[in-house]
PDB file of C-alpha atoms in Angstrom:
ATOM      1  CA  MET A   1      58.955 132.601 127.164  1.00 30.00           C
ATOM      2  CA  SER A   2      62.585 130.993 126.654  1.00 35.00           C
ATOM      3  CA  ASP A   3      62.430 127.705 125.685  1.00 41.00           C
ATOM      4  CA  THR A   4      62.835 125.243 128.366  1.00 51.00           C
ATOM      5  CA  GLY A   5      63.861 122.382 126.701  1.00 64.00           C
ATOM      6  CA  ALA A   6      61.292 120.226 128.437  1.00 63.00           C
ATOM      7  CA  GLU A   7      60.200 118.998 124.937  1.00 71.00           C
ATOM      8  CA  LYS A   8      63.606 116.776 124.825  1.00 87.00           C
ATOM      9  CA  TYR A   9      62.209 114.469 127.212  1.00 93.00           C
ATOM     10  CA  THR A  10      59.613 111.637 126.788  1.00 95.00           C
ATOM     11  CA  VAL A  11      57.199 111.675 129.549  1.00 96.00           C
ATOM     12  CA  ARG A  12      55.229 108.379 129.953  1.00 97.00           C
ATOM     13  CA  TYR A  13      54.066 105.493 132.140  1.00 97.00           C
ATOM     14  CA  ILE A  14      56.508 103.241 133.326  1.00 97.00           C
ATOM     15  CA  HIS A  15      56.460  99.272 132.256  1.00 97.00           C
ATOM     16  CA  ALA A  16      56.535  96.185 134.824  1.00 96.00           C
ATOM     17  CA  GLN A  17      59.956  95.164 133.532  1.00 97.00           C
ATOM     18  CA  GLU A  18      61.814  98.536 134.008  1.00 97.00           C
ATOM     19  CA  TRP A  19      61.772  97.803 138.008  1.00 97.00           C
ATOM     20  CA  PRO A  20      65.706  98.459 138.057  1.00 97.00           C
ATOM     21  CA  ALA A  21      65.044 101.990 136.962  1.00 97.00           C
ATOM     22  CA  VAL A  22      62.352 102.091 139.311  1.00 97.00           C
ATOM     23  CA  LYS A  23      64.730 101.203 142.043  1.00 97.00           C
ATOM     24  CA  GLU A  24      67.556 103.530 140.929  1.00 97.00           C
ATOM     25  CA  LEU A  25      65.300 106.621 140.601  1.00 97.00           C
ATOM     26  CA  ARG A  26      63.926 106.153 143.845  1.00 97.00           C
ATOM     27  CA  LEU A  27      67.331 105.684 145.509  1.00 97.00           C
ATOM     28  CA  ALA A  28      68.424 108.693 144.003  1.00 96.00           C
ATOM     29  CA  SER A  29      65.358 110.771 145.069  1.00 96.00           C
ATOM     30  CA  LEU A  30      66.295 109.353 148.522  1.00 96.00           C
ATOM     31  CA  GLN A  31      69.701 110.931 148.600  1.00 96.00           C
ATOM     32  CA  ASP A  32      68.325 114.630 147.652  1.00 93.00           C
ATOM     33  CA  PRO A  33      68.841 117.332 150.239  1.00 91.00           C
ATOM     34  CA  MET A  34      65.396 117.818 151.019  1.00 88.00           C
ATOM     35  CA  ALA A  35      64.275 114.016 151.133  1.00 89.00           C
ATOM     36  CA  HIS A  36      63.866 114.253 155.027  1.00 84.00           C
ATOM     37  CA  VAL A  37      60.894 116.184 154.474  1.00 84.00           C
ATOM     38  CA  ALA A  38      59.560 115.209 151.071  1.00 87.00           C
ATOM     39  CA  PHE A  39      59.567 111.565 151.478  1.00 89.00           C
ATOM     40  CA  LEU A  40      58.373 108.963 154.086  1.00 83.00           C
ATOM     41  CA  GLU A  41      61.326 106.802 154.120  1.00 90.00           C
ATOM     42  CA  THR A  42      64.979 107.051 153.792  1.00 93.00           C
ATOM     43  CA  TYR A  43      67.863 105.739 151.702  1.00 96.00           C
ATOM     44  CA  ALA A  44      68.812 102.881 154.059  1.00 96.00           C
ATOM     45  CA  GLN A  45      65.164 101.137 154.458  1.00 95.00           C
ATOM     46  CA  ALA A  46      64.709 101.402 150.401  1.00 96.00           C
ATOM     47  CA  ASN A  47      68.472 100.045 149.675  1.00 96.00           C
ATOM     48  CA  SER A  48      67.555  97.044 151.906  1.00 97.00           C
ATOM     49  CA  ARG A  49      64.685  95.940 150.136  1.00 97.00           C
ATOM     50  CA  PRO A  50      64.716  92.889 148.022  1.00 97.00           C
ATOM     51  CA  ASP A  51      64.451  92.912 144.281  1.00 97.00           C
ATOM     52  CA  SER A  52      61.066  91.424 144.506  1.00 97.00           C
ATOM     53  CA  PHE A  53      59.776  94.419 146.403  1.00 97.00           C
ATOM     54  CA  TRP A  54      60.842  96.709 143.344  1.00 97.00           C
ATOM     55  CA  GLN A  55      59.373  94.293 140.972  1.00 97.00           C
ATOM     56  CA  GLU A  56      55.990  94.390 142.572  1.00 96.00           C
ATOM     57  CA  ARG A  57      56.023  98.242 143.067  1.00 96.00           C
ATOM     58  CA  ALA A  58      56.853  98.474 139.196  1.00 96.00           C
ATOM     59  CA  GLU A  59      54.353  95.949 138.517  1.00 96.00           C
ATOM     60  CA  GLY A  60      51.789  98.007 140.669  1.00 95.00           C
ATOM     61  CA  GLY A  61      52.215 101.386 138.982  1.00 95.00           C
ATOM     62  CA  ALA A  62      53.112 100.241 135.375  1.00 95.00           C
ATOM     63  CA  GLU A  63      51.073 101.016 132.136  1.00 90.00           C
ATOM     64  CA  GLY A  64      47.533  98.929 132.581  1.00 88.00           C
ATOM     65  CA  ALA A  65      47.618  99.057 136.247  1.00 89.00           C
ATOM     66  CA  LEU A  66      44.193 100.357 137.563  1.00 88.00           C
ATOM     67  CA  GLY A  67      44.770 102.132 141.059  1.00 93.00           C
ATOM     68  CA  VAL A  68      48.257 103.500 140.809  1.00 96.00           C
ATOM     69  CA  ARG A  69      50.104 105.197 138.163  1.00 97.00           C
ATOM     70  CA  GLN A  70      53.768 105.927 137.926  1.00 97.00           C
ATOM     71  CA  ILE A  71      55.065 108.544 135.275  1.00 97.00           C
ATOM     72  CA  ILE A  72      58.471 109.359 134.411  1.00 98.00           C
ATOM     73  CA  ALA A  73      60.520 112.064 132.382  1.00 97.00           C
ATOM     74  CA  GLU A  74      63.122 110.073 130.125  1.00 96.00           C
ATOM     75  CA  ARG A  75      65.999 111.592 128.324  1.00 94.00           C
ATOM     76  CA  ALA A  76      66.639 110.762 124.702  1.00 92.00           C
ATOM     77  CA  ASP A  77      69.557 108.413 126.147  1.00 94.00           C
ATOM     78  CA  GLY A  78      66.998 106.290 128.185  1.00 94.00           C
ATOM     79  CA  THR A  79      68.032 107.886 131.376  1.00 95.00           C
ATOM     80  CA  TRP A  80      65.250 108.641 133.888  1.00 97.00           C
ATOM     81  CA  VAL A  81      65.227 111.963 135.240  1.00 97.00           C
ATOM     82  CA  GLY A  82      61.951 112.432 136.983  1.00 97.00           C
ATOM     83  CA  SER A  83      59.060 110.732 138.322  1.00 97.00           C
ATOM     84  CA  VAL A  84      55.651 111.121 140.042  1.00 97.00           C
ATOM     85  CA  THR A  85      53.139 108.552 141.225  1.00 97.00           C
ATOM     86  CA  VAL A  86      49.262 108.683 141.502  1.00 97.00           C
ATOM     87  CA  LEU A  87      47.673 106.630 143.898  1.00 96.00           C
ATOM     88  CA  ILE A  88      43.849 106.149 143.420  1.00 96.00           C
ATOM     89  CA  GLU A  89      41.891 106.568 146.766  1.00 96.00           C
ATOM     90  CA  GLU A  90      38.312 105.271 147.121  1.00 95.00           C
ATOM     91  CA  ALA A  91      35.788 107.179 149.227  1.00 94.00           C
ATOM     92  CA  GLY A  92      35.500 105.596 152.542  1.00 93.00           C
ATOM     93  CA  SER A  93      38.400 104.171 152.777  1.00 93.00           C
ATOM     94  CA  THR A  94      41.651 104.763 155.189  1.00 90.00           C
ATOM     95  CA  ASP A  95      44.655 106.676 154.109  1.00 86.00           C
ATOM     96  CA  TRP A  96      48.073 106.282 154.902  1.00 80.00           C
ATOM     97  CA  ALA A  97      47.922 108.497 157.834  1.00 80.00           C
ATOM     98  CA  GLY A  98      44.850 106.940 159.211  1.00 82.00           C
ATOM     99  CA  MET A  99      42.323 109.501 157.894  1.00 84.00           C
ATOM    100  CA  THR A 100      39.102 108.839 156.243  1.00 89.00           C
ATOM    101  CA  VAL A 101      39.081 109.345 152.640  1.00 92.00           C
ATOM    102  CA  GLU A 102      35.720 111.386 152.014  1.00 91.00           C
ATOM    103  CA  ARG A 103      35.680 111.124 148.260  1.00 93.00           C
ATOM    104  CA  LEU A 104      37.085 109.360 145.269  1.00 96.00           C
ATOM    105  CA  GLN A 105      40.359 111.255 144.734  1.00 97.00           C
ATOM    106  CA  GLY A 106      44.024 111.057 143.289  1.00 97.00           C
ATOM    107  CA  HIS A 107      46.875 111.265 145.393  1.00 96.00           C
ATOM    108  CA  VAL A 108      50.072 112.493 144.015  1.00 96.00           C
ATOM    109  CA  VAL A 109      53.358 111.147 145.636  1.00 95.00           C
ATOM    110  CA  GLY A 110      56.921 110.349 144.967  1.00 94.00           C
ATOM    111  CA  VAL A 111      57.556 113.933 143.148  1.00 95.00           C
ATOM    112  CA  TYR A 112      61.251 113.908 141.867  1.00 96.00           C
ATOM    113  CA  VAL A 113      63.232 115.729 139.203  1.00 96.00           C
ATOM    114  CA  ARG A 114      66.997 115.219 139.352  1.00 96.00           C
ATOM    115  CA  PRO A 115      68.959 118.363 140.420  1.00 95.00           C
ATOM    116  CA  GLU A 116      70.756 118.535 137.259  1.00 95.00           C
ATOM    117  CA  GLU A 117      67.417 118.788 135.243  1.00 95.00           C
ATOM    118  CA  ARG A 118      65.124 121.074 137.345  1.00 93.00           C
ATOM    119  CA  GLY A 119      64.313 124.179 135.613  1.00 91.00           C
ATOM    120  CA  ARG A 120      63.337 122.868 132.461  1.00 91.00           C
ATOM    121  CA  GLY A 121      59.777 122.270 132.890  1.00 93.00           C
ATOM    122  CA  LEU A 122      59.746 118.401 133.562  1.00 94.00           C
ATOM    123  CA  THR A 123      58.027 118.846 136.958  1.00 95.00           C
ATOM    124  CA  GLU A 124      55.217 120.875 135.217  1.00 96.00           C
ATOM    125  CA  ARG A 125      54.746 118.291 132.476  1.00 96.00           C
ATOM    126  CA  LEU A 126      55.016 115.386 134.956  1.00 97.00           C
ATOM    127  CA  PHE A 127      52.265 116.997 136.947  1.00 96.00           C
ATOM    128  CA  GLU A 128      50.275 117.447 133.961  1.00 96.00           C
ATOM    129  CA  ALA A 129      50.296 113.504 132.936  1.00 97.00           C
ATOM    130  CA  ALA A 130      49.424 112.759 136.608  1.00 97.00           C
ATOM    131  CA  VAL A 131      46.683 114.850 136.744  1.00 97.00           C
ATOM    132  CA  GLU A 132      45.260 114.072 133.571  1.00 96.00           C
ATOM    133  CA  TRP A 133      45.794 110.109 134.377  1.00 97.00           C
ATOM    134  CA  ALA A 134      43.706 110.978 137.469  1.00 96.00           C
ATOM    135  CA  TRP A 135      40.862 112.992 135.768  1.00 96.00           C
ATOM    136  CA  SER A 136      40.736 109.515 133.232  1.00 95.00           C
ATOM    137  CA  ARG A 137      39.765 107.446 136.559  1.00 95.00           C
ATOM    138  CA  ASP A 138      37.043 110.188 137.267  1.00 95.00           C
ATOM    139  CA  VAL A 139      38.304 111.437 140.579  1.00 96.00           C
ATOM    140  CA  GLU A 140      36.775 114.372 142.024  1.00 96.00           C
ATOM    141  CA  ARG A 141      39.805 115.815 142.887  1.00 96.00           C
ATOM    142  CA  VAL A 142      43.567 115.242 143.193  1.00 97.00           C
ATOM    143  CA  ARG A 143      45.982 116.061 146.400  1.00 96.00           C
ATOM    144  CA  LEU A 144      49.043 115.827 147.879  1.00 95.00           C
ATOM    145  CA  ILE A 145      50.541 116.203 151.273  1.00 93.00           C
ATOM    146  CA  VAL A 146      53.606 118.615 151.565  1.00 94.00           C
ATOM    147  CA  HIS A 147      55.796 118.822 154.629  1.00 90.00           C
ATOM    148  CA  GLU A 148      55.362 122.548 156.079  1.00 91.00           C
ATOM    149  CA  GLU A 149      59.278 122.994 156.107  1.00 88.00           C
ATOM    150  CA  ASN A 150      59.328 122.495 152.270  1.00 90.00           C
ATOM    151  CA  PRO A 151      58.670 125.973 150.866  1.00 91.00           C
ATOM    152  CA  ARG A 152      60.050 125.512 147.331  1.00 90.00           C
ATOM    153  CA  ALA A 153      57.513 122.272 146.804  1.00 93.00           C
ATOM    154  CA  GLN A 154      54.644 124.358 148.397  1.00 94.00           C
ATOM    155  CA  ALA A 155      55.250 127.013 145.896  1.00 94.00           C
ATOM    156  CA  PHE A 156      55.609 125.010 142.895  1.00 95.00           C
ATOM    157  CA  TYR A 157      52.302 122.944 143.622  1.00 96.00           C
ATOM    158  CA  ARG A 158      50.613 126.550 144.040  1.00 96.00           C
ATOM    159  CA  LYS A 159      51.884 127.571 140.531  1.00 96.00           C
ATOM    160  CA  VAL A 160      50.238 124.236 139.012  1.00 95.00           C
ATOM    161  CA  GLY A 161      46.847 125.252 140.705  1.00 96.00           C
ATOM    162  CA  PHE A 162      46.797 123.253 143.888  1.00 97.00           C
ATOM    163  CA  VAL A 163      46.032 125.170 146.796  1.00 97.00           C
ATOM    164  CA  PRO A 164      45.926 124.285 150.632  1.00 96.00           C
ATOM    165  CA  SER A 165      42.867 122.523 152.181  1.00 94.00           C
ATOM    166  CA  GLY A 166      43.644 123.788 155.474  1.00 92.00           C
ATOM    167  CA  ARG A 167      43.954 120.210 156.439  1.00 91.00           C
ATOM    168  CA  THR A 168      47.039 118.982 158.507  1.00 90.00           C
ATOM    169  CA  VAL A 169      48.684 115.733 159.292  1.00 85.00           C
ATOM    170  CA  PRO A 170      51.093 115.506 162.021  1.00 80.00           C
ATOM    171  CA  VAL A 171      54.450 113.605 161.325  1.00 74.00           C
ATOM    172  CA  ALA A 172      54.823 110.731 163.071  1.00 67.00           C
ATOM    173  CA  GLY A 173      58.205 110.289 165.246  1.00 62.00           C
ATOM    174  CA  HIS A 174      58.770 114.243 164.612  1.00 61.00           C
ATOM    175  CA  GLY A 175      56.829 115.881 167.475  1.00 68.00           C
ATOM    176  CA  GLY A 176      55.086 118.809 166.363  1.00 74.00           C
ATOM    177  CA  GLN A 177      56.087 118.560 162.837  1.00 79.00           C
ATOM    178  CA  SER A 178      53.105 118.591 160.510  1.00 88.00           C
ATOM    179  CA  GLU A 179      52.432 118.176 156.482  1.00 90.00           C
ATOM    180  CA  LEU A 180      49.920 120.045 154.555  1.00 92.00           C
ATOM    181  CA  GLU A 181      47.382 118.930 152.568  1.00 94.00           C
ATOM    182  CA  PHE A 182      46.673 120.620 148.766  1.00 96.00           C
ATOM    183  CA  VAL A 183      43.934 119.884 146.810  1.00 96.00           C
ATOM    184  CA  LEU A 184      43.046 120.534 143.020  1.00 97.00           C
ATOM    185  CA  ASP A 185      39.432 120.306 142.373  1.00 95.00           C
ATOM    186  CA  ARG A 186      38.257 118.531 139.114  1.00 91.00           C
ATOM    187  CA  PRO A 187      37.208 121.440 136.626  1.00 87.00           C
ATOM    188  CA  LEU A 188      33.537 121.657 136.029  1.00 80.00           C
ATOM    189  CA  ASP A 189      33.707 120.875 132.453  1.00 74.00           C
ATOM    190  CA  ARG A 190      35.540 117.563 132.725  1.00 60.00           C
TER     191      ARG A 190
END
């Protein structure tokens, strides 16, 4: 297997004071051609948010936070080139789509790698770190929701072990479109 160069990047948890980089990378992700099927907000919505929103978001997902963790891939020059966030969902709670959460689980959201950095193994490294953090929180499984019209993302999620659960979520305001739940169950040896 050829060297992908992924080892030239640092994959780590964010720190609360790094909110400007959190904002910049999120705004970049919302300009991606697939953003309309990958994310639940638009560039205009995110760009209109005050700095206090980004400060709270970074603090809530930073190293040491218990219920959310944002993980980034960083080049040696300090540029953030990718990100993934994991939310811990408690059994019996209600998720963002209004469905009851049946068991303690991690929920992967906000997956993004800059186009010029794709194909180097960064997304795999981000997912590995995200899933490991979720297992450290004693979740029973990790899930994610992917738009039915995002086959590239679906193929990647299958490649890293996630499988469709059969559960679908209607996309609000997009008549008849659905998102699909993919899951990764906790290995028995964990």
